Coordinates of N, CA and C in Angstrom, one line a residue:
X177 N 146.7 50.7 94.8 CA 145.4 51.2 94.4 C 145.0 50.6 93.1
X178 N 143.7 50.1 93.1 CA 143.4 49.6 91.7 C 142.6 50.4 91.1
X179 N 142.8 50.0 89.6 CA 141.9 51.5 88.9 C 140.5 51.2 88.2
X180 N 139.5 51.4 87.6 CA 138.4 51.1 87.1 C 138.8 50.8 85.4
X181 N 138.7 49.3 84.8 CA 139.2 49.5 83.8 C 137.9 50.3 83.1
X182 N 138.1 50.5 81.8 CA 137.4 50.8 80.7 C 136.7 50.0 79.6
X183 N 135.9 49.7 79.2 CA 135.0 48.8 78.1 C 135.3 49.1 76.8
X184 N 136.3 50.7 76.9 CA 135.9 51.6 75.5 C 138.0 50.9 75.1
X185 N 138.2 51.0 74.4 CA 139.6 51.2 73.9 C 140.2 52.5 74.2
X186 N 141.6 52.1 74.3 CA 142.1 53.7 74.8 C 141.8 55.2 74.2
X187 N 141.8 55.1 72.8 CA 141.5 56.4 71.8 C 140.2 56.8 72.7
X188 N 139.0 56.0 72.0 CA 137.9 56.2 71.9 C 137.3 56.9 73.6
X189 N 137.9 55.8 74.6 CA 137.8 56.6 76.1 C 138.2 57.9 76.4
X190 N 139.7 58.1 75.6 CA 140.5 59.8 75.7 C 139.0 60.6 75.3
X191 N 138.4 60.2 73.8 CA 137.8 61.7 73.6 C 136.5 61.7 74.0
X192 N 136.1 60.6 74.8 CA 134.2 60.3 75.3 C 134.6 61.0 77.0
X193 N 135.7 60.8 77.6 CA 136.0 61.0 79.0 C 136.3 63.1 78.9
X194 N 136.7 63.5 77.9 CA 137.3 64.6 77.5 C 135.8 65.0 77.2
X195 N 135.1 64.6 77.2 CA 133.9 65.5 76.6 C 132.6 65.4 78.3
X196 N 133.1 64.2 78.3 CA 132.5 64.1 79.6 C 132.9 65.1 80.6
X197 N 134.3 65.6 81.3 CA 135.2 66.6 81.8 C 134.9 67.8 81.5
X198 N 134.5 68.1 80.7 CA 133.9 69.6 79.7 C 132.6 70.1 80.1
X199 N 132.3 68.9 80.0 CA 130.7 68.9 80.5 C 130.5 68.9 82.0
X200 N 130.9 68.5 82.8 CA 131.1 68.0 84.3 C 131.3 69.7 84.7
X201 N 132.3 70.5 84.2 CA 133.1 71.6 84.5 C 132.0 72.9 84.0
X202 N 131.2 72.2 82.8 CA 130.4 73.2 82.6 C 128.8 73.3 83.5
X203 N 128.6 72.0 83.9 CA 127.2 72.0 84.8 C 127.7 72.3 85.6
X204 N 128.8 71.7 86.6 CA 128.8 72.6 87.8 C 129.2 73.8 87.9
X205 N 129.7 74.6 86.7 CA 129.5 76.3 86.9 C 127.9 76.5 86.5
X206 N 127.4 76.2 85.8 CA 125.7 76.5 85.6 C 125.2 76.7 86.9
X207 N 125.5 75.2 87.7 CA 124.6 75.0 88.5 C 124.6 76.5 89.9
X208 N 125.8 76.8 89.7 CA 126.8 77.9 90.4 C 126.4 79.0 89.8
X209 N 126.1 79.2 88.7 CA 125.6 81.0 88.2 C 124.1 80.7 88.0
X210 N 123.8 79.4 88.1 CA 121.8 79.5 88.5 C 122.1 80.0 90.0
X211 N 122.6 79.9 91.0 CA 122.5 79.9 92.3 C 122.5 81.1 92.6
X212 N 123.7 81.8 92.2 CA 124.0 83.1 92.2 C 123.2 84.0 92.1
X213 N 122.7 84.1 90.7 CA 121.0 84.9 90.4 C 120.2 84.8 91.3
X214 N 119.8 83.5 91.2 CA 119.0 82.7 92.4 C 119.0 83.9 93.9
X215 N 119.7 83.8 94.6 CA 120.0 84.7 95.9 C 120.0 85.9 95.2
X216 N 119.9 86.5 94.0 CA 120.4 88.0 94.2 C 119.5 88.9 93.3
X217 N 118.1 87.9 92.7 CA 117.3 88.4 91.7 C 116.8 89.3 92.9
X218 N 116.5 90.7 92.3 CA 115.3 91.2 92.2 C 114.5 91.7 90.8
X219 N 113.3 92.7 91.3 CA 112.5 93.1 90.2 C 111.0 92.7 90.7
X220 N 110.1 92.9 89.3 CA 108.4 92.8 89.0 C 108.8 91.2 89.1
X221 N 109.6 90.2 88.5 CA 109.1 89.0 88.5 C 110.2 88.1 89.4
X222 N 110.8 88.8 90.4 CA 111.4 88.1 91.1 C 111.2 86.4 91.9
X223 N 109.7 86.3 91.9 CA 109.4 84.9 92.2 C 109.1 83.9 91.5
X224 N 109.0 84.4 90.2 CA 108.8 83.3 88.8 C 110.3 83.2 88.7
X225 N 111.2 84.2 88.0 CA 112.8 83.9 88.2 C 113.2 83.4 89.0
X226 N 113.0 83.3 90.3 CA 114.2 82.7 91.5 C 113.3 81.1 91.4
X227 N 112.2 80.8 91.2 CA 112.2 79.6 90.9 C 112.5 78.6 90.1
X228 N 112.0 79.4 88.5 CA 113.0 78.9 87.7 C 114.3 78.3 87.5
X229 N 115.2 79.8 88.4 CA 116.5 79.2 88.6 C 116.7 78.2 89.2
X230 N 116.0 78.1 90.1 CA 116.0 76.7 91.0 C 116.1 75.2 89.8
X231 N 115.1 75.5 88.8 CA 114.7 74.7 88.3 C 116.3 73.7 87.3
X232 N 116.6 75.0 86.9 CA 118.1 74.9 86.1 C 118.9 74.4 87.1
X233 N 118.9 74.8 88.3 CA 119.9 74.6 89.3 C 120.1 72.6 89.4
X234 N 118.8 72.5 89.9 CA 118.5 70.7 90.0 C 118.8 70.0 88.9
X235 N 118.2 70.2 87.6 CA 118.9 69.9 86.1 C 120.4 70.0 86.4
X236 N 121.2 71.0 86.6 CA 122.5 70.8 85.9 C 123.2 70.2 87.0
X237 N 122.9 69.9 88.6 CA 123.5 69.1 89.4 C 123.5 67.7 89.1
X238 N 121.9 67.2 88.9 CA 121.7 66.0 88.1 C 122.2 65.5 86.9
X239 N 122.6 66.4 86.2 CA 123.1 65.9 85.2 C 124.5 65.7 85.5
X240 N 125.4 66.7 86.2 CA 126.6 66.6 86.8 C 126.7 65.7 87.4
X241 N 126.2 65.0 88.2 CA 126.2 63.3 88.8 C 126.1 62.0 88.2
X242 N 125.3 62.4 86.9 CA 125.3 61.3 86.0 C 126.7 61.6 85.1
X243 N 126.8 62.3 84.6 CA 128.0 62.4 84.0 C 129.6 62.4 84.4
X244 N 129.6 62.4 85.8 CA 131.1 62.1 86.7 C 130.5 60.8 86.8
X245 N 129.6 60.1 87.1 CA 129.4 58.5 87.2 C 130.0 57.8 85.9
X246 N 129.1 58.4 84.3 CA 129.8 58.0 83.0 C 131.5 58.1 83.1
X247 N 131.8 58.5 83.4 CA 133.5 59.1 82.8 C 134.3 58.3 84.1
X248 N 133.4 57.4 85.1 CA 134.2 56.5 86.2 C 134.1 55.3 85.9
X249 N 132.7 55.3 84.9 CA 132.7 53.8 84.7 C 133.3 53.7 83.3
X250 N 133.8 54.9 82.8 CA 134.8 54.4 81.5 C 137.0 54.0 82.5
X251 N 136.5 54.6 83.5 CA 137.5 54.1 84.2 C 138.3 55.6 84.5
X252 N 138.1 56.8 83.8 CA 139.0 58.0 84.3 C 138.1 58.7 85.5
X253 N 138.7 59.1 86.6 CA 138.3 59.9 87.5 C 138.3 61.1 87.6
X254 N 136.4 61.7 87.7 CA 136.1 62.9 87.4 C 136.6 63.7 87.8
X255 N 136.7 64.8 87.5 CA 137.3 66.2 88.4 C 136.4 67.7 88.6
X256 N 135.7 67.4 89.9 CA 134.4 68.4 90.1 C 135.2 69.5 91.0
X257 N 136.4 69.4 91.3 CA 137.2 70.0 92.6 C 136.8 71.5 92.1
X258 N 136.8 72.5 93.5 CA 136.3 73.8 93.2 C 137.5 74.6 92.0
X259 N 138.9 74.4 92.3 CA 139.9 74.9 91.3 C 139.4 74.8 90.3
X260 N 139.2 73.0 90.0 CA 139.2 72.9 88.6 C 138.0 73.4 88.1
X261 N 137.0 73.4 88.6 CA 135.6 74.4 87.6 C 136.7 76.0 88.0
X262 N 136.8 76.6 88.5 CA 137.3 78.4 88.9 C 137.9 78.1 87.4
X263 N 138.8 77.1 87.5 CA 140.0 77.4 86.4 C 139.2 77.2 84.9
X264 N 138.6 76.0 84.8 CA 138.0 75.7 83.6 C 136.7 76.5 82.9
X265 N 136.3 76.9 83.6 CA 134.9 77.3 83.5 C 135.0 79.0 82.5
X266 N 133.8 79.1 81.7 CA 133.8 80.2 81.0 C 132.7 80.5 80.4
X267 N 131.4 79.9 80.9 CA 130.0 80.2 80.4 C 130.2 81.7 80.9
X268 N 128.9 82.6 80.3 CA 128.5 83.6 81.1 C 128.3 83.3 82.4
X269 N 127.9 84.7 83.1 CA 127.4 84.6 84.6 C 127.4 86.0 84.9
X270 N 126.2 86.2 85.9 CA 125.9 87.4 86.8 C 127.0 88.3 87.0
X271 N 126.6 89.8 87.1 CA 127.5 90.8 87.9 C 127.4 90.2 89.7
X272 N 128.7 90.4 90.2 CA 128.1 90.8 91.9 C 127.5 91.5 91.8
X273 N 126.3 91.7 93.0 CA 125.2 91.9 94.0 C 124.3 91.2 93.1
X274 N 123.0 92.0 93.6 CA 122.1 92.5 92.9 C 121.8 92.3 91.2
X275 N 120.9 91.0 90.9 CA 120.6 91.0 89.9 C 119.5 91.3 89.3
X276 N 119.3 91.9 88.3 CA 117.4 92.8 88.0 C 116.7 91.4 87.3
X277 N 115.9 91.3 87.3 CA 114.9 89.5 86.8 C 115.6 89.9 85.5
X278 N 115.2 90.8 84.4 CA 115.9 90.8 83.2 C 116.7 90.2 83.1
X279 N 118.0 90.7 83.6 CA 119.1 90.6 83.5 C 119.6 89.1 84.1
X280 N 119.0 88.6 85.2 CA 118.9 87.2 85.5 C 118.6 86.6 83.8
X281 N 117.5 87.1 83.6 CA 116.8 86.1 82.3 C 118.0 85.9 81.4
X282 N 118.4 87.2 80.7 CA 119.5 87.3 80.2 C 120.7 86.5 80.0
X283 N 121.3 86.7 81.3 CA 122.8 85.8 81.4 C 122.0 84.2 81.3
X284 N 120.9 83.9 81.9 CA 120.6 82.4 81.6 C 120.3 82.0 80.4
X285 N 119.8 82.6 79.5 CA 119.8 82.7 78.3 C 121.2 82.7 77.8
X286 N 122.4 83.3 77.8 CA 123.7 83.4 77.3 C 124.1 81.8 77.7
X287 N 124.1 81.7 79.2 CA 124.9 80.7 79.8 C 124.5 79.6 79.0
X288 N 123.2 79.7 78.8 CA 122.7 77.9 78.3 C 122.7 78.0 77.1
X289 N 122.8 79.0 76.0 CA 122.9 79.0 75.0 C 124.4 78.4 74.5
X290 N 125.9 79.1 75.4 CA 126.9 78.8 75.4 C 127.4 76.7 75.6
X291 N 126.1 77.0 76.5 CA 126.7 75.4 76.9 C 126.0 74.2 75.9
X292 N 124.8 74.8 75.4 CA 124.5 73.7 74.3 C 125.3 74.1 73.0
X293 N 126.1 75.0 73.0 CA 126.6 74.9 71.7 C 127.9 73.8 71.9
X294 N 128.3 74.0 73.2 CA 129.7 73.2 73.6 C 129.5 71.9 73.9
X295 N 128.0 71.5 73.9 CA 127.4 70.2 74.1 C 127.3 69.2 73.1
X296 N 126.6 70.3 71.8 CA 127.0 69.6 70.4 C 127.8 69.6 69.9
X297 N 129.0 70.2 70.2 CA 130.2 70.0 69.5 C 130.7 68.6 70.2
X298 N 130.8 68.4 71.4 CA 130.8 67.3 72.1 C 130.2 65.9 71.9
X299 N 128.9 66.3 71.4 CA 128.0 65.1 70.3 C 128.8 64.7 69.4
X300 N 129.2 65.6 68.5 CA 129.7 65.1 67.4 C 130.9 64.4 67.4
X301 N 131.8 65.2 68.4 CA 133.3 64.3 68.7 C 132.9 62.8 69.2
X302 N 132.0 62.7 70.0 CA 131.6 61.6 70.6 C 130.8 60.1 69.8
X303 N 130.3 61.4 68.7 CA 129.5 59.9 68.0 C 130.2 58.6 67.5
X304 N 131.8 58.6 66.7 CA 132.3 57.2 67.0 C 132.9 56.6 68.0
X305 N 133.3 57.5 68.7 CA 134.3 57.2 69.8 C 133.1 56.5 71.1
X306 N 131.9 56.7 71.2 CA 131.4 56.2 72.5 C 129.9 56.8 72.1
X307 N 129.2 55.6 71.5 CA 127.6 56.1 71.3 C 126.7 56.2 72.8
X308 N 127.0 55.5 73.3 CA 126.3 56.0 75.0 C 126.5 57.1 75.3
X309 N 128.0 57.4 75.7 CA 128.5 59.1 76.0 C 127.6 59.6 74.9
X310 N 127.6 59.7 73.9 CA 126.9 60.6 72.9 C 125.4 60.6 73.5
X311 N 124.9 59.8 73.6 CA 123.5 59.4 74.1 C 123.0 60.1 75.4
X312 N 123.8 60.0 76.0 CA 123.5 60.8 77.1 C 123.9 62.5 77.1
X313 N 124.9 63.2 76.1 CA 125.0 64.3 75.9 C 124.0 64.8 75.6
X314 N 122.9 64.2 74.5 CA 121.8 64.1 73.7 C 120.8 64.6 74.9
X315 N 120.4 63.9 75.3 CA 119.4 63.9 76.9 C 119.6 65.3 77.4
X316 N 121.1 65.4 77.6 CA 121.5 66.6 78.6 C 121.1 68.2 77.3
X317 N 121.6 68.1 76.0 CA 121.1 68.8 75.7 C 119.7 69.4 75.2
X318 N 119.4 68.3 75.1 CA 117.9 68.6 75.2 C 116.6 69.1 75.8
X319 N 117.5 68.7 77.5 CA 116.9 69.4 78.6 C 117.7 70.9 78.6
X320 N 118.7 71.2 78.7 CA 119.4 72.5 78.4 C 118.4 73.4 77.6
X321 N 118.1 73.0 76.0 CA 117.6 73.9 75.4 C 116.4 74.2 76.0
X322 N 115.6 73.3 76.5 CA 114.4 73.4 77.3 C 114.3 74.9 77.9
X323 N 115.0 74.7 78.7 CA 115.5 75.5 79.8 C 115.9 76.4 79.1
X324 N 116.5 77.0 78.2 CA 117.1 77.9 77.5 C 115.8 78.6 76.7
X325 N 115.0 77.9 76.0 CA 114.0 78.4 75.8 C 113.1 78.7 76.2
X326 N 112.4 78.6 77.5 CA 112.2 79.0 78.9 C 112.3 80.5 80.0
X327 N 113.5 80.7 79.6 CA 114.2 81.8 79.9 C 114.1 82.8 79.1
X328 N 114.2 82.5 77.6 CA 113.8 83.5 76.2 C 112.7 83.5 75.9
X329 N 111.6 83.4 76.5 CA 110.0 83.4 76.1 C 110.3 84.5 77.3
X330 N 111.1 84.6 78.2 CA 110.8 85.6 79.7 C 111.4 87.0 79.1
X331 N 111.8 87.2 77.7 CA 112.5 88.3 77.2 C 111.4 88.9 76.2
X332 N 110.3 87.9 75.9 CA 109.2 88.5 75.3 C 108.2 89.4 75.5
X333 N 107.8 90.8 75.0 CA 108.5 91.1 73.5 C 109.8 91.9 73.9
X334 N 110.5 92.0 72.6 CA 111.9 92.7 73.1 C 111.5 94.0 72.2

């Protein structure tokens, strides 16, 4: 089997592929507790919420595709397997059943708050080690906060 080499030097690939892996683990649990709500909102605004979710849902798959692509053409192979998000994963997320729109709003608000904080930490590890990886984290959080602030305009007034 041949492997994909890397462009980056060994160091600098360990901590751009490590942040990439973080991130890969964390959109696809997003994309997994947007879904969940998703099926299980009710309430007064149940069809503004379940769309929204949708909206998060498509963001964090796309961005999960672009980012197992980054971390293959540094030459390490991603790890999207169902274990590995069960095992890795630790954003917020929904009760089983039945979710109230609030409380949809809520945990999406926690989850993406959680994940751009873990996004810029990731920025920063990344800025010498791999300015592209960094560049693209950039992108991803940017759209995250979107979305995060999105969801907290839906908690107005508290």
């Amino acid at each position: 089997m041949t492997t994909v080499r890397s462009t980056l030097p060994d160091d600098a690939r360990k901590v751009a592929c490590e942040a990439l892996q973080d991130t890969l683990v964390d959109l696809l649990g997003l994309s997994l507790v947007g879904k969940q709500a998703h099926w299980n909102v009710v309430g007064p605004r149940f069809r503004s919420i379940h769309l929204q979710l949708d909206e998060v849902v498509t963001s964090a798959r796309d961005f999960a595709d672009t980012v197992a692509e980054r971390s293959a053409a540094l030459g390490v192979p991603p790890d999207g397997r169902p274990e590995t998000v069960a095992k890795a994963f630790t954003l917020p997320a929904p009760q089983e059943g039945w979710v109230r729109d609030s409380d949809a709003v809520q945990v999406m608000v926690d989850a993406l708050q959680d994940a751009v904080a873990r996004l810029r930490e990731r920025i920063d590890a990344t800025e010498k080690a791999d300015p592209v990886t960094q560049d693209l984290l950039i992108g991803i959080t940017a759209e995250l906060e979107k979305q995060r602030w999105m969801f907290d305009a839906e908690n107005f007034p508290r």
